Amino acid sequence: MENVIEVKNLHKQYNDFELKDISFTIPEGSIVGLIGENGAGKTTTIKSILNIIHAEGEVNIFGKDHKTYEKEIKKDIGVVIDDSFLSEYLNAKNINRIMKDFYEDWNEEKYFEYLKAFGLPTNKMVKDFSSGMKMKLKIATAISHNPKLLILDEPTSGLDPVVRNEILDIFRKFIEEDEKRAILISTHITTDLEHISDYIIFINKGNLVFKMPTQDLLEEYGIVKCSENDFHRIQKEDYIAYKKEKYQYEVLTENKEKFKNKYSITTIDKPTIEDIMLFYIKGGK
Amino acid sequence: MNIIISNSSSEPIYEQIEKAIKQAIFSNELKEEEMLPSVRVMANDLKISFLTVKKAYDKLENDGYIKTVPGKGSFVAPKNMELLKEEKRKEIEVHIEAIIHLAKMADITEEEIIELFKMMFEGEV
Amino acid sequence: MKTIKGLIKKDIFNLASYKMSLLILLICMCVMGMASSSMVNYIPIIAITMVGMIALSTFSYDDISKSNTYILSLPTNKKEIVLSKYIFIIAMIIIGGILGVIITPIVIQIMNAIHPEEIIAVDFHAIFITTLGGMFGISLVEAIQIPSIYKWGAEKGRIQMFILIFALILLIVGIGYLVTKIGIGINMEMIQNFLDKFGIPILIISIIMMHYISYKVSYKIYCKKEG
């Protein structure tokens, strides 16, 4: 399986923040979620990959360096950014006319099909769209030129559960159509990722904490609930972090089966991705 | 074919998928040589990661239930009666162990068990 | 390049959403020009100034829509983005000039119809000079304006633009006043002949030069900017 994106030692220095040693790959056919607190470095990472901001390190997209072949690469990428689009003063028809000039592979027919399927008006100005409609328009625009890669920054934020689900289905369909495509989704709404992502990349305070298959996080990780006495039995190498609550200790472990067999503690719950994030960020060791 | 996944079950999801597909093969819902949905399609339909479905498919292939043709897809393997029997034999062994264990707890003899078994088996058939 | 066409289309469509107000602006322009018979020949300057300002407003549209980040994710680059703006603005200045030259005689005819006692002649020479002057003046303003918009944003740019135009008018009036004060016998005929012969080539060369330098500066500023 080829890698659609390869990031090696990405580094970006700001006055009060540093993104460093970020390395990961996005394989073909995969949907990868990017999670982390606000200001952890998710958007910086995405903007660096797209060369919207300048960073040090190596980034290859479709096997080519992202700076040298920038224009060529971007022909095959669809991007959705939360707070930025072409213009508030255009309607869908105008957007079509403009996009035809940007993308050789712009498929006008497909674009209008998507608009129809999403229930979007063609003559209304973007500024008069609801936030859900705006997002669907951005997505329709991003997928109508047959891109090989979708990069999405907060594609479902501020949307109600019904619309969020519709949008996730759009992404699923997108990757079903062509198994060589890939999607990178940066989001706070980790519950969405649980039902769609194959891998999760977690960035915390400018560092890459892990890139794990979603199924491992949900099925092999476990949150152990135990007494203080039991907690003190547990060796450091067998857990990632712990939280001291009023009536119990909560411990995050990478392998709940192994843990169960070693310590004979059976009160182990399946974690959500949010749980795991919070343990890493707020838990002690 | 029904594949019913429970998130709260202690059984890993890939195993649940595996079992469901095996069941469908045994009950002839999935016929020999029939093509299974692609890994990605099934993952999307179940709203889970394709890696989970892939794990299930890989195990099924290892155990001889399906065969994957690169570039084409996964197909139900010709029904191997031996495979079926072997699989069920293993499951039965586990149950027999449990029966023996229970019997020992109440001093029930081997003959009594065999007697009980014959009665119930004939009742079923 | 097709992508530059796309960027310019975006600017045109942005402006088109206000075609009603643009039309009203145009009418106001003509009315202003009709204020007095001597003002009539300055219509080209008004036309070019209005068109120039409208062209600059496309930067505001980009700022309000926060388009810059998204546009950088499209298959284009900063060079094309800056170039498209300059092409658009030069085109607008030329359109403004043509508009002025066409409208002025029309307005004069209207005025003549309304005030048949005060017939104004269509002085093509005067119109020609004011059009040249207008295009030159506005090009100068834009050439200074655009790099500062790239440096400090469209909001601050708007105030600066008014100051610049005001300063330019003051300068011209000031020079004119000084010249009459000092009493140098400026041979208007000589100037007219000079402009007739060399006006257009000088204009074109200086507009191109100003915009070229301005473009280089803008591009450099934009490249340094993040996002």
XYZ file of C-alpha atoms in Angstrom:
637
model
C 0.000 0.000 0.000
C 1.395 3.354 -1.047
C 1.413 6.328 1.268
C -0.626 9.277 0.157
C 1.043 11.593 2.664
C 4.453 11.153 4.243
C 5.514 13.594 6.928
C 9.058 13.434 8.336
C 10.318 15.573 11.191
C 7.976 18.455 10.628
C 9.080 21.427 12.674
C 7.589 24.901 13.080
C 8.669 27.515 15.572
C 6.444 30.318 16.758
C 7.094 32.797 19.544
C 5.179 30.897 22.176
C 4.653 27.521 20.537
C 6.726 24.886 18.842
C 5.598 22.018 16.670
C 8.343 19.444 16.575
C 9.331 15.985 15.421
C 6.031 15.336 13.726
C 6.349 12.239 11.541
C 3.544 10.073 10.214
C 2.138 8.499 7.078
C -1.348 8.358 5.635
C -1.776 5.146 3.628
C -3.981 4.736 0.578
C -7.561 3.751 1.269
C -7.491 5.000 4.836
C -9.380 7.594 6.817
C -7.160 9.147 9.449
C -8.361 11.312 12.298
C -6.207 14.038 13.787
C -7.041 14.904 17.388
C -5.731 17.227 20.053
C -6.618 20.193 22.183
C -7.093 23.673 20.751
C -3.654 25.041 20.108
C -2.024 21.619 20.240
C -0.787 21.953 16.689
C -3.417 20.249 14.519
C -4.079 23.240 12.270
C -0.385 24.109 12.143
C 0.310 20.572 10.950
C -2.344 20.718 8.265
C -1.297 24.162 7.056
C 2.306 22.990 6.919
C 1.354 19.965 4.836
C -0.477 22.253 2.416
C 2.434 24.696 2.404
C 0.111 27.466 3.523
C 2.651 28.174 6.232
C 6.362 27.465 5.929
C 7.764 24.741 8.099
C 10.942 22.696 8.203
C 10.948 19.008 7.539
C 9.965 16.736 4.710
C 6.460 16.379 3.381
C 5.674 14.168 0.413
C 2.245 13.955 -1.119
C 1.600 11.295 -3.775
C 5.312 10.613 -3.511
C 6.349 14.132 -4.511
C 7.821 16.929 -2.428
C 5.027 19.276 -1.453
C 6.960 22.478 -2.090
C 8.521 21.626 -5.433
C 5.400 20.152 -6.976
C 2.907 22.286 -5.090
C 0.588 23.288 -7.903
C 0.599 19.839 -9.484
C -0.186 18.132 -6.190
C -2.984 20.506 -5.271
C -4.855 19.570 -8.433
C -5.580 16.254 -6.755
C -6.373 17.493 -3.277
C -9.733 18.668 -1.975
C -9.574 20.900 1.077
C -12.233 21.964 3.553
C -11.234 24.559 6.123
C -13.598 25.543 8.883
C -13.447 29.316 8.698
C -12.210 30.023 5.193
C -13.713 29.596 1.737
C -13.616 31.237 -1.686
C -15.918 34.131 -0.840
C -19.096 34.923 1.064
C -20.459 36.836 -1.897
C -20.643 34.055 -4.451
C -23.383 31.597 -5.206
C -22.930 27.952 -6.124
C -23.205 28.699 -9.845
C -20.398 31.253 -9.718
C -18.269 28.891 -7.696
C -18.696 26.327 -10.476
C -17.516 28.821 -13.104
C -14.480 29.716 -11.043
C -13.523 26.154 -10.129
C -13.557 25.134 -13.776
C -10.518 27.353 -14.217
C -8.671 25.968 -11.228
C -9.155 22.271 -11.813
C -8.663 20.471 -15.103
C -10.697 17.570 -13.782
C -13.536 19.706 -12.503
C -16.720 17.750 -13.088
C -19.531 20.251 -13.456
C -22.189 17.572 -13.752
C -21.086 15.846 -10.582
C -20.909 19.170 -8.718
C -24.512 20.000 -9.495
C -25.538 16.427 -8.681
C -23.960 16.819 -5.250
C -25.676 20.179 -4.775
C -28.985 18.561 -5.587
C -28.325 15.571 -3.325
C -27.331 17.884 -0.464
C -30.317 20.129 -1.052
C -28.256 23.234 -1.750
C -29.643 26.187 -3.741
C -27.637 27.326 -6.759
C -28.543 30.993 -6.718
C -28.205 31.908 -3.090
C -25.106 33.694 -1.814
C -22.870 31.742 0.518
C -23.297 34.319 3.260
C -27.001 33.459 3.374
C -26.375 29.749 3.908
C -26.791 28.100 7.297
C -23.610 26.670 8.778
C -24.632 23.132 7.821
C -25.336 24.169 4.243
C -22.060 26.080 4.035
C -20.142 23.022 5.122
C -21.923 20.800 2.616
C -21.158 23.323 -0.122
C -17.492 23.364 0.839
C -17.475 19.580 0.719
C -19.262 19.450 -2.628
C -16.657 21.850 -3.987
C -13.830 19.792 -2.546
C -14.911 16.461 -4.032
C -16.108 17.522 -7.482
C -12.733 17.369 -9.177
C -12.010 13.720 -8.412
C -9.315 14.382 -5.821
C -7.153 11.561 -4.523
C -6.869 13.127 -1.110
C -9.250 15.038 1.131
C -7.887 17.218 3.899
C -10.561 18.429 6.265
C -10.085 20.828 9.161
C -13.081 20.674 11.523
C -15.567 19.576 8.876
C -18.381 18.920 11.333
C -17.902 21.531 14.027
C -21.025 23.416 15.039
C -23.298 21.041 13.169
C -26.205 19.098 14.581
C -25.998 15.291 14.828
C -28.230 14.694 11.811
C -26.117 16.831 9.479
C -22.911 15.424 10.956
C -24.033 11.935 10.101
C -24.968 12.939 6.576
C -21.517 14.424 6.122
C -19.753 11.361 7.479
C -21.707 9.253 5.007
C -20.485 11.519 2.213
C -16.907 10.804 3.295
C -17.549 7.064 3.476
C -18.977 7.070 -0.013
C -16.043 9.116 -1.254
C -13.516 6.552 -0.133
C -15.661 3.647 -1.286
C -15.620 4.964 -4.861
C -11.867 4.657 -5.183
C -9.754 2.566 -2.858
C -6.649 4.607 -3.607
C -8.118 7.720 -2.027
C -7.366 8.874 1.493
C -8.924 11.302 3.954
C -7.306 13.265 6.769
C -9.823 14.706 9.237
C -8.809 17.071 11.990
C -11.589 17.422 14.543
C -12.648 17.889 18.144
C -15.653 15.686 17.691
C -13.917 12.437 18.532
C -17.176 10.510 18.594
C -17.424 11.013 14.840
C -13.990 9.485 14.400
C -14.961 6.369 16.324
C -17.312 5.409 13.529
C -15.264 6.372 10.554
C -11.518 6.549 11.107
C -9.062 3.730 10.588
C -6.194 5.459 12.397
C -5.994 8.221 14.947
C -3.099 10.641 15.236
C -2.932 12.448 18.558
C -0.976 15.690 18.827
C -0.430 17.271 22.213
C 1.448 20.493 22.915
C 3.232 20.378 19.585
C 4.297 16.747 19.879
C 3.004 13.585 18.268
C 1.759 11.321 21.058
C 0.669 8.364 18.951
C -0.680 7.101 15.664
C -2.804 4.066 16.428
C -5.417 2.010 14.641
C -8.815 3.122 15.916
C -9.829 -0.446 16.672
C -6.864 -0.900 19.024
C -7.781 2.235 20.926
C -11.381 1.182 21.303
C -10.936 -2.533 21.891
C -7.515 -3.158 23.360
C -7.136 -0.110 25.541
C -9.055 -0.211 28.783
C -9.921 1.996 31.725
C -9.292 0.075 34.911
C -11.322 1.065 37.953
C -9.775 0.002 41.233
C -9.110 0.803 44.845
C -6.089 2.688 46.106
C -4.549 -0.512 47.401
C -4.934 -2.208 44.066
C -3.535 0.848 42.326
C -0.332 0.624 44.261
C 0.123 -2.936 43.045
C 0.248 -1.793 39.439
C 3.644 -1.383 37.828
C 4.379 1.750 35.848
C 5.059 -0.077 32.599
C 1.547 -1.535 32.607
C -0.354 1.689 32.386
C -0.264 4.967 30.508
C -1.773 7.366 33.052
C -4.050 7.401 36.055
C -6.636 9.636 37.645
C -7.345 9.765 41.332
C -11.088 10.183 41.827
C -12.988 10.590 45.069
C -13.989 6.974 45.468
C -11.681 5.128 43.135
C -8.605 5.211 40.954
C -8.958 5.154 37.168
C -6.066 3.776 35.158
C -5.601 3.719 31.383
C -3.910 0.630 30.045
C -2.893 -0.288 26.495
C -3.793 -3.915 26.741
C -6.741 -4.784 28.906
C -6.513 -8.537 28.379
C -2.928 -8.628 29.541
C -3.799 -6.411 32.449
C -6.745 -8.566 33.473
C -4.598 -11.686 33.477
C -1.749 -10.058 35.352
C -3.623 -8.238 38.085
C -6.928 -10.114 38.214
C -8.869 -6.866 38.249
C -12.032 -7.285 36.201
C -13.580 -3.819 36.393
C -12.168 -2.634 33.093
C -14.256 -0.480 30.736
C -13.927 0.206 27.049
C -12.630 3.740 26.568
C -13.856 6.376 24.164
C -11.281 8.315 22.200
C -12.108 11.324 24.318
C -11.357 9.325 27.473
C -7.971 8.345 26.092
C -7.166 11.944 25.162
C -8.062 13.207 28.606
C -5.919 10.593 30.286
C -2.917 11.588 28.249
C -3.477 15.302 28.800
C -4.667 15.381 32.378
C -3.652 12.048 33.823
C -0.680 11.483 36.076
C 1.992 8.851 35.927
C -27.060 -11.744 5.909
C -27.254 -10.258 9.371
C -24.180 -8.974 11.097
C -25.141 -7.666 14.483
C -22.334 -5.945 16.322
C -22.480 -5.141 19.986
C -20.129 -2.455 21.214
C -20.673 -3.423 24.820
C -19.819 -7.061 24.329
C -16.491 -8.220 25.653
C -15.957 -10.055 22.408
C -13.811 -8.078 19.942
C -15.742 -6.729 17.003
C -13.667 -8.580 14.421
C -14.607 -11.839 16.145
C -18.277 -10.945 16.063
C -17.996 -10.324 12.329
C -16.109 -13.574 11.873
C -18.804 -15.522 13.676
C -21.605 -13.876 11.754
C -20.022 -14.671 8.409
C -19.296 -18.261 9.437
C -22.903 -18.596 10.500
C -24.070 -17.251 7.168
C -21.834 -19.747 5.367
C -23.083 -22.670 7.458
C -26.708 -21.743 6.992
C -26.121 -21.355 3.276
C -27.096 -17.687 3.314
C -23.725 -17.155 1.708
C -23.315 -19.670 -1.063
C -20.145 -21.257 -2.286
C -18.133 -19.032 -4.630
C -20.335 -16.081 -3.705
C -18.449 -12.799 -3.502
C -18.330 -11.047 -0.169
C -18.656 -7.280 0.039
C -15.280 -5.590 -0.181
C -13.583 -4.788 3.100
C -14.202 -1.076 2.680
C -17.864 -1.491 1.734
C -18.544 -3.701 4.728
C -16.659 -1.311 7.007
C -18.745 1.581 5.760
C -21.980 -0.336 6.148
C -21.104 -1.313 9.720
C -19.677 2.145 10.410
C -16.364 0.798 11.652
C -12.745 0.845 10.549
C -11.760 -1.229 7.527
C -8.880 -2.660 9.569
C -11.394 -4.443 11.779
C -13.148 -5.995 8.803
C -9.807 -6.875 7.261
C -8.798 -8.687 10.431
C -12.007 -10.715 10.302
C -11.533 -11.529 6.614
C -7.890 -12.489 7.188
C -8.877 -14.889 9.958
C -11.637 -16.380 7.848
C -9.154 -16.917 5.061
C -6.655 -18.515 7.425
C -9.304 -20.888 8.672
C -10.262 -21.744 5.129
C -13.733 -20.227 4.993
C -13.051 -17.646 2.319
C -10.425 -17.057 -0.314
C -9.224 -13.658 -1.488
C -8.271 -13.091 -5.109
C -6.051 -9.997 -5.376
C -7.690 -7.348 -7.510
C -11.031 -9.115 -7.512
C -12.348 -9.668 -4.008
C -13.130 -12.275 -1.403
C -15.199 -15.360 -2.156
C -16.786 -18.048 -0.038
C -14.594 -21.136 -0.223
C -16.099 -24.399 -1.377
C -17.756 -25.909 1.637
C -15.340 -28.048 3.460
C -17.350 -30.496 5.497
C -14.258 -31.506 7.371
C -13.579 -27.890 8.339
C -17.095 -27.503 9.588
C -16.936 -30.695 11.562
C -13.557 -29.847 13.036
C -14.755 -26.411 14.116
C -17.904 -27.725 15.723
C -16.008 -30.637 17.280
C -13.808 -28.134 19.061
C -16.820 -26.222 20.349
C -18.443 -29.441 21.522
C -15.305 -30.392 23.420
C -15.559 -27.174 25.389
C -19.166 -27.923 26.268
C -18.294 -31.499 27.232
C -15.640 -30.204 29.587
C -18.226 -28.029 31.218
C -20.623 -30.969 31.519
C -17.945 -33.152 33.101
C -17.117 -30.388 35.533
C -20.757 -29.960 36.545
C -21.203 -33.743 36.880
C -18.230 -34.043 39.171
C -19.630 -31.327 41.427
C -22.759 -33.453 42.085
C -21.284 -36.940 41.789
C -23.254 -37.684 38.648
C -21.818 -40.734 36.921
C -20.668 -41.142 33.357
C -23.485 -43.605 32.628
C -26.088 -41.189 33.900
C -24.769 -38.522 31.620
C -24.698 -40.772 28.561
C -28.264 -41.880 29.396
C -29.359 -38.245 29.648
C -27.563 -37.429 26.443
C -29.214 -40.230 24.461
C -32.635 -39.194 25.701
C -32.193 -35.607 24.767
C -30.462 -36.286 21.449
C -33.299 -38.579 20.361
C -35.798 -36.046 21.507
C -34.173 -33.479 19.266
C -33.828 -35.640 16.160
C -2.950 30.889 -17.171
C -6.315 29.510 -16.331
C -5.929 29.812 -12.584
C -5.302 33.548 -12.889
C -8.507 33.741 -14.904
C -10.259 31.953 -12.047
C -8.890 34.380 -9.464
C -10.004 37.364 -11.525
C -13.423 35.780 -12.021
C -13.732 35.550 -8.256
C -13.075 39.279 -7.954
C -15.530 40.117 -10.710
C -18.264 37.943 -9.216
C -17.623 39.457 -5.796
C -18.202 42.919 -7.235
C -21.113 41.822 -9.396
C -23.131 41.120 -6.304
C -23.383 44.848 -5.909
C -24.217 45.825 -9.465
C -27.199 47.825 -8.320
C -25.120 50.057 -6.098
C -22.504 50.359 -8.821
C -25.147 51.628 -11.212
C -26.331 54.205 -8.710
C -22.726 55.265 -8.204
C -22.387 55.781 -11.927
C -25.459 57.964 -12.046
C -24.276 60.041 -9.106
C -21.023 60.499 -10.952
C -22.779 61.939 -13.950
C -24.890 64.213 -11.807
C -21.765 65.490 -10.090
C -20.270 66.165 -13.440
C -23.350 68.101 -14.435
C -22.956 70.406 -11.427
C -21.264 73.033 -13.550
C -20.315 73.309 -17.159
C -16.632 73.610 -16.353
C -16.707 70.470 -14.219
C -17.919 68.422 -17.145
C -14.458 67.682 -18.442
C -13.416 66.221 -15.119
C -15.882 63.386 -15.435
C -13.164 61.008 -16.684
C -11.190 61.629 -13.509
C -14.241 60.897 -11.391
C -14.977 57.780 -13.455
C -11.439 56.442 -13.166
C -11.257 57.189 -9.460
C -14.533 55.407 -8.743
C -13.560 52.390 -10.838
C -10.139 52.318 -9.223
C -11.598 52.369 -5.739
C -14.068 49.630 -6.628
C -11.179 47.536 -7.905
C -9.308 48.000 -4.636
C -12.380 46.990 -2.676
C -11.859 43.411 -3.874
C -9.150 43.191 -1.224
C -11.767 43.982 1.400
C -14.005 41.228 0.092
C -11.130 38.771 0.467
C -10.480 39.935 4.003
C -14.114 39.735 5.076
C -14.543 36.263 3.602
C -11.184 35.219 5.011
C -10.489 33.698 1.623
C -6.737 33.853 1.705
C -6.099 30.604 3.536
C -8.529 28.630 1.368
C -7.222 30.111 -1.869
C -3.722 28.978 -0.931
C -5.016 25.410 -0.788
C -6.101 25.598 -4.428
C -3.698 24.707 -7.257
C -2.211 28.184 -7.458
C 0.610 30.044 -5.757
C 1.331 33.448 -4.273
C 2.836 34.724 -7.511
C -0.368 34.058 -9.444
C -2.529 35.465 -6.677
C -0.693 38.791 -6.651
C -0.416 38.901 -10.435
C -4.145 38.366 -10.881
C -4.866 41.367 -8.673
C -2.611 43.632 -10.718
C -4.007 42.451 -14.027
C -7.500 43.082 -12.755
C -6.717 46.554 -11.470
C -4.884 47.679 -14.597
C -7.841 46.435 -16.632
C -10.217 48.359 -14.416
C -8.233 51.578 -14.779
C -8.351 51.224 -18.556
C -12.079 50.515 -18.439
C -12.524 53.574 -16.210
C -10.725 55.693 -18.749
C -12.793 54.422 -21.652
C -15.944 54.888 -19.591
C -14.993 58.499 -18.878
C -14.317 59.245 -22.526
C -17.654 57.755 -23.580
C -19.797 59.229 -20.828
C -18.546 62.804 -20.962
C -19.881 63.623 -24.451
C -23.171 61.957 -23.527
C -23.487 64.024 -20.362
C -22.628 67.146 -22.351
C -25.423 66.379 -24.833
C -27.842 65.874 -21.958
C -26.807 69.128 -20.368
C -27.127 70.911 -23.682
C -30.627 69.548 -24.022
C -31.559 70.719 -20.535
C -29.905 74.152 -20.836
C -30.089 75.054 -24.502
C -29.100 78.593 -23.580
C -25.713 77.453 -22.341
C -24.301 75.132 -24.998
C -21.136 73.332 -23.956
C -18.806 72.197 -26.667
C -17.317 68.768 -26.522
C -13.651 69.503 -26.030
C -11.901 66.284 -26.882
C -8.543 67.746 -26.014
C -9.588 68.531 -22.493
C -11.232 65.144 -22.105
C -8.096 63.482 -23.418
C -5.903 65.313 -20.905
C -8.139 64.665 -17.945
C -8.380 61.001 -18.877
C -4.609 60.689 -19.141
C -4.148 62.570 -15.906
C -6.783 60.500 -14.166
C -5.275 57.201 -15.259
C -1.839 58.323 -14.220
C -2.998 59.639 -10.872
C -5.016 56.589 -9.957
C -2.240 54.259 -11.082
C 0.089 56.099 -8.744
C -2.338 55.776 -5.876
C -2.936 52.068 -6.536
C 0.750 51.367 -6.960
C 1.358 52.689 -3.472
C -1.882 51.343 -2.036
C -1.638 47.688 -2.971
C 1.663 46.899 -1.271
C 0.422 48.621 1.872
C -2.758 46.574 1.781
C -0.597 43.468 1.593
C 1.456 44.752 4.476
C -1.239 46.078 6.789
C -4.552 44.707 5.530
C -7.509 46.194 3.665
C -9.060 48.038 6.594
C -6.094 50.282 7.307
C -5.629 50.566 3.555
C -8.950 52.299 3.065
C -8.057 55.238 5.286
C -4.662 55.443 3.725
C -6.215 55.536 0.262
C -8.331 58.569 1.051
C -5.310 60.297 2.499
C -3.291 59.499 -0.595
C -5.942 60.752 -3.017
C -6.400 63.867 -0.958
C -2.646 64.428 -0.870
C -2.440 63.938 -4.626
C -5.170 66.503 -5.265
C -3.459 68.919 -2.899
C -0.184 68.375 -4.705
C -1.648 69.080 -8.128
C -3.552 72.121 -6.912
C -0.483 73.242 -5.012
C 1.797 72.950 -8.012
C -0.736 74.717 -10.202
C -0.970 77.534 -7.643
C 2.780 77.827 -7.281
C 3.218 77.956 -11.022
C 0.745 80.800 -11.410
C 2.211 82.570 -8.392
C 5.748 82.410 -9.689
C 4.374 83.588 -12.956
C 6.376 81.287 -15.120
C 5.013 81.626 -18.532
C 4.046 78.070 -18.974
C 3.192 77.771 -22.534
C -0.049 75.797 -22.323
C 0.158 75.255 -26.015
C 3.595 73.721 -25.671
C 2.357 71.378 -22.982
C -0.647 70.464 -25.064
C 1.496 69.672 -28.095
C 3.868 67.676 -25.975
C 1.062 65.657 -24.478
C -0.569 65.151 -27.849
C 2.600 63.708 -29.273
C 3.998 61.819 -26.352
C 1.140 61.656 -23.871
C -0.048 58.165 -24.600
C 3.356 56.448 -24.807
C 4.551 58.214 -21.633
C 1.368 57.276 -19.891
C 1.578 53.653 -20.881
C 5.248 53.336 -19.967
C 4.859 55.037 -16.609
C 1.749 53.023 -15.713
C 3.530 49.796 -16.590
C 6.629 50.780 -14.646
C 4.698 51.848 -11.571
C 2.676 48.669 -11.535
C 5.689 46.484 -12.189
C 7.612 47.914 -9.262
C 4.504 47.796 -7.118
C 3.948 44.152 -8.075
C 7.463 43.181 -7.116
C 7.101 44.867 -3.761
C 3.671 43.346 -3.109
C 4.882 39.869 -3.992
C 7.826 40.163 -1.656
C 5.608 41.334 1.192
C 3.056 38.583 0.575
C 5.718 35.878 0.432
C 7.007 36.879 3.834
C 3.514 36.731 5.265
C 2.343 33.470 6.832
C -0.937 31.829 5.943
